[in-house]
Coordinates of C-alpha atoms in Angstrom, one line a residue:
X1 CA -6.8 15.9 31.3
X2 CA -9.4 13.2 30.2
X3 CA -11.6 16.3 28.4
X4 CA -8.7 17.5 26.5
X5 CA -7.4 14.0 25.4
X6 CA -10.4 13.2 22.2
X7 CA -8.7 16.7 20.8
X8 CA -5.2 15.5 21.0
X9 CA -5.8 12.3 19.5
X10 CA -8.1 14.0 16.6
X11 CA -4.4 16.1 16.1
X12 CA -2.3 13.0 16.1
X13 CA -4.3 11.5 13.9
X14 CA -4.8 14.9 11.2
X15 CA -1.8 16.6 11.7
X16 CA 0.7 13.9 10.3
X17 CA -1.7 13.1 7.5
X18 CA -2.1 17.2 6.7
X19 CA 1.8 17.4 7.0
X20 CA 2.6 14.2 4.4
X21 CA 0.3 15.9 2.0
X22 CA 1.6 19.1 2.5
X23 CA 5.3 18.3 1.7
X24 CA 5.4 14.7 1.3
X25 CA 9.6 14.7 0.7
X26 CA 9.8 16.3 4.4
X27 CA 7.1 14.6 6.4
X28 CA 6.8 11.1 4.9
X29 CA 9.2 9.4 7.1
X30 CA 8.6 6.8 9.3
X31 CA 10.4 8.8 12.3
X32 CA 7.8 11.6 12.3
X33 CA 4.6 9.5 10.7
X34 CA 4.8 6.1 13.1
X35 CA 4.8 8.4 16.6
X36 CA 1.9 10.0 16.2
X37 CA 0.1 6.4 15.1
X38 CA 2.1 4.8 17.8
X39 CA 0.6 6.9 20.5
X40 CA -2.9 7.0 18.6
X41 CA -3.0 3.2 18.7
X42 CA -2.2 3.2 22.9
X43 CA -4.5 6.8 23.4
X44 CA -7.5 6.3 21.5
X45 CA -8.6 2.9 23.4
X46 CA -7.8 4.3 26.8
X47 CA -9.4 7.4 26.0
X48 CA -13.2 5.2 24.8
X49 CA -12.9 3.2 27.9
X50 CA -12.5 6.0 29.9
X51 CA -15.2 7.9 28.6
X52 CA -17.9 5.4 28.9
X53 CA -18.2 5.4 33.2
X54 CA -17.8 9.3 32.9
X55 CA -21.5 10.4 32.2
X56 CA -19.3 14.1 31.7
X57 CA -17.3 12.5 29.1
X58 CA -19.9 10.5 26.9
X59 CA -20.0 12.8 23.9
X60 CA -15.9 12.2 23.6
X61 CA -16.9 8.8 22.9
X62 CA -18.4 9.2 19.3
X63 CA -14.8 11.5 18.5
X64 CA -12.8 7.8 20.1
X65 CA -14.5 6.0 18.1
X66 CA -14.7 8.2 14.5
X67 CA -10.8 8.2 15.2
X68 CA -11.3 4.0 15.2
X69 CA -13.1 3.9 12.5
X70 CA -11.4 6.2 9.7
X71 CA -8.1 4.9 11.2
X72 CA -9.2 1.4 10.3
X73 CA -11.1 2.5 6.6
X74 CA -7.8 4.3 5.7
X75 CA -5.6 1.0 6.5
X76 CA -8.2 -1.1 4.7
X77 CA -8.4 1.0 1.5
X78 CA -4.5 2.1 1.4
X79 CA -3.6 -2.0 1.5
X80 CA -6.2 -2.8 -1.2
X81 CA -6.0 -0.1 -3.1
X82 CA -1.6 -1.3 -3.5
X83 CA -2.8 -4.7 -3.7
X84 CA -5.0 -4.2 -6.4
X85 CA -2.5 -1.5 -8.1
X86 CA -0.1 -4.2 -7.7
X87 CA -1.8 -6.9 -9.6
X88 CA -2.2 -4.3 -12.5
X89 CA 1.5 -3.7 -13.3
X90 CA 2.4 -7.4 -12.3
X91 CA -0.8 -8.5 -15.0
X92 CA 0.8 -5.3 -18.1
X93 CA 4.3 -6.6 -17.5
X94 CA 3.3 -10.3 -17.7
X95 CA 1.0 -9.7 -20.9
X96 CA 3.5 -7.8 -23.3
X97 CA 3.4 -10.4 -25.9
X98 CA 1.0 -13.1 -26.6
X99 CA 2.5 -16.7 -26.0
X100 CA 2.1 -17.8 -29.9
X101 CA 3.3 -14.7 -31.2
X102 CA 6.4 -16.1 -32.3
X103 CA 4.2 -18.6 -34.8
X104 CA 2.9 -15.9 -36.3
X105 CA 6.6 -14.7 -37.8
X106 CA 6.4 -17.9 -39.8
X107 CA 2.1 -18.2 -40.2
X108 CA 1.1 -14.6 -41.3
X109 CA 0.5 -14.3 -44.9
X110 CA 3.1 -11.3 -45.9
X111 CA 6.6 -11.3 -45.3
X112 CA 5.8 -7.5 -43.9
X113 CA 3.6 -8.4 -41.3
X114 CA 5.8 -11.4 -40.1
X115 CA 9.1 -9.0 -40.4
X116 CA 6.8 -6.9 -38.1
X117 CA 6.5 -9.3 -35.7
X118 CA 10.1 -10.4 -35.5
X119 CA 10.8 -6.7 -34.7
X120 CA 8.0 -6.9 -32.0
X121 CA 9.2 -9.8 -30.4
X122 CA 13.1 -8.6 -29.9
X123 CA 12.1 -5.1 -29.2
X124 CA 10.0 -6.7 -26.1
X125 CA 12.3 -10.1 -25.4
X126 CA 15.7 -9.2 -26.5
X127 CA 15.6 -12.5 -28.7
X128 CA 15.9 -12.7 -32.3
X129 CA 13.4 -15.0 -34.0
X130 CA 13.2 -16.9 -36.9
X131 CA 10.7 -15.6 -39.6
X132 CA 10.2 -16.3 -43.2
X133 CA 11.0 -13.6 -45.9
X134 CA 9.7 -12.6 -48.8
X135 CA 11.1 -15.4 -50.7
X136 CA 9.7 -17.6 -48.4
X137 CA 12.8 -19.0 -46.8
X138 CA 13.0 -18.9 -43.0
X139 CA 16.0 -16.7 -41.8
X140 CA 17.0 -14.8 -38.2
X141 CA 16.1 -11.4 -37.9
X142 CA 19.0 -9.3 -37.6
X143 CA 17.8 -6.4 -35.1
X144 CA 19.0 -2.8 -35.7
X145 CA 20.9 -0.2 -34.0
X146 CA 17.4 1.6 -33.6
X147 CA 16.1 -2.0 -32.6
X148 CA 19.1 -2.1 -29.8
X149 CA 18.5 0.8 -28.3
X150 CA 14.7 0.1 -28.4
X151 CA 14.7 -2.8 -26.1
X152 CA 17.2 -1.3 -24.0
X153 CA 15.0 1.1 -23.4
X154 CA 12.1 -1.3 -22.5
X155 CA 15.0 -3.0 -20.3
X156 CA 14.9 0.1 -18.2
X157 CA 11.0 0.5 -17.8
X158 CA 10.7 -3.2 -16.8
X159 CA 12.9 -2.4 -14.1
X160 CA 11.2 0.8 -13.0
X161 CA 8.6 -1.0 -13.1
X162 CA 9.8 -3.7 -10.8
X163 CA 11.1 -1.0 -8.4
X164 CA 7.8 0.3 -8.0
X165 CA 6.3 -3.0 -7.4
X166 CA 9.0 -3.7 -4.6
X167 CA 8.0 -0.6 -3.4
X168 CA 4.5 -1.3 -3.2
X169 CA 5.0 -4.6 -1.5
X170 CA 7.2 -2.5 1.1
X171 CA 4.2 -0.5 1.9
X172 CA 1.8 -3.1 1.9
X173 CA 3.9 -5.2 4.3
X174 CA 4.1 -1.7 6.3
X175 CA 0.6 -1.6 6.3
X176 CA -0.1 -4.8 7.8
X177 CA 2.2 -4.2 10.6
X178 CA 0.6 -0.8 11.7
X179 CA -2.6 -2.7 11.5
X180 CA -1.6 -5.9 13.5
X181 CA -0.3 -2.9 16.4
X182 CA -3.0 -1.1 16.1
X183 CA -6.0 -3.8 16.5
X184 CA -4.4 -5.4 19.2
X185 CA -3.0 -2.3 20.8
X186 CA -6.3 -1.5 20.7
X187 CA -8.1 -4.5 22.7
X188 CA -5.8 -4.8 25.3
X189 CA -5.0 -0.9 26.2
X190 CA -9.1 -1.2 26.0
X191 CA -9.4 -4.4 27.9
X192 CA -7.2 -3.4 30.8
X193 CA -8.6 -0.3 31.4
X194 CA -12.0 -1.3 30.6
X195 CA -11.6 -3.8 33.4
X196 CA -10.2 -1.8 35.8
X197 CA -12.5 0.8 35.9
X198 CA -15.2 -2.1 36.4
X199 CA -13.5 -3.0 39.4
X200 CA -13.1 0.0 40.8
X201 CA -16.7 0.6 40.6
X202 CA -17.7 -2.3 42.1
X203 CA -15.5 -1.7 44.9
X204 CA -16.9 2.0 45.2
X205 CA -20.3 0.3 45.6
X206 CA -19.8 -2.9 48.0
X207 CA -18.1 -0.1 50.2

């Protein structure tokens, strides 16, 4: 059993990652993904620590231990790469508007250019400013039907965008939690087995 078990680990650990990429809307869930990384994070440490006091078995530990390895390089670049794709859309949505645009409705030297920025300003905030006119007089922009439905569309990308973000911390927090089970699934189905074959051998010999 112990020859054939580096083979069925390197399938648990491909076969789920071949089958999210093949049909991703089928084979995403966490019913048919967290099994296979359930039984990889219990199987690949008892399969290393059984490999190393079988001189028949040593070449299964380098497949143990590539499984280890990618399994831990995939965890590590999926949670940075949300993290970091995360700080990105929270950094765009936070940086829409400069914080004294709304000095330059009343600063600019046209009455274009600050009209232009009162129209910036509510298409992005919803908020009509006060900016001076041509004649120089400061009055509230009045915002458009085209204006309306301009910011409610920028309502509903914000909130996309929050959705994905909430979505991204779902994952991330996912991620951590296969990681915490897998690192310590890990040292102590290692550890325990590790040690008992030890003991076992030491036995074999005083007898």
């Amino acid at each position: 059993m112990l020859k054939y078990l580096s083979g069925i680990c390197l399938v648990l650990w491909l076969l789920p990652w071949a089958l999210k990429h093949f049909s991703a809307a089928y084979f995403s869930a966490w019913y048919i993904q967290w099994p296979a990384f359930v039984l990889l994070g219990v199987l690949v440490p008892y399969g290393l620590a059984k490999s190393l006091y079988h001189v028949d078995l040593h070449r299964h530990v380098y497949v143990f231990l590539l499984i280890f390895v990618a399994q831990s390089a995939m965890l590590g670049v999926g949670y940075t790469g949300l993290y970091f794709a995360g700080q990105m859309l929270v950094s765009a949505s936070h940086s829409r508007l400069p914080q004294d645009m709304s000095l330059s409705a009343l600063s600019l030297p046209t009455p274009e250019d600050r009209k232009i920025v009162a129209i910036t300003i509510y298409h992005e905030s919803g908020q009509p400013i006060i900016y001076q006119d041509s004649n120089g007089q400061s009055v509230m922009y009045q915002p458009t039907a085209a204006d309306k439905n301009l910011y409610a569309k920028n309502i509903e990308v914000m909130q996309q965008e929050r959705q994905v973000l909430r979505s991204m911390q779902a994952q991330m927090r996912e991620i951590l939690y296969l990681s915490a089970y897998f690192y310590v699934a890990f040292l102590l189905v290692f550890s325990l087995v590790f040690n008992r074959q030890s003991q076992r051998i030491r036995t074999d010999h005083t007898e």
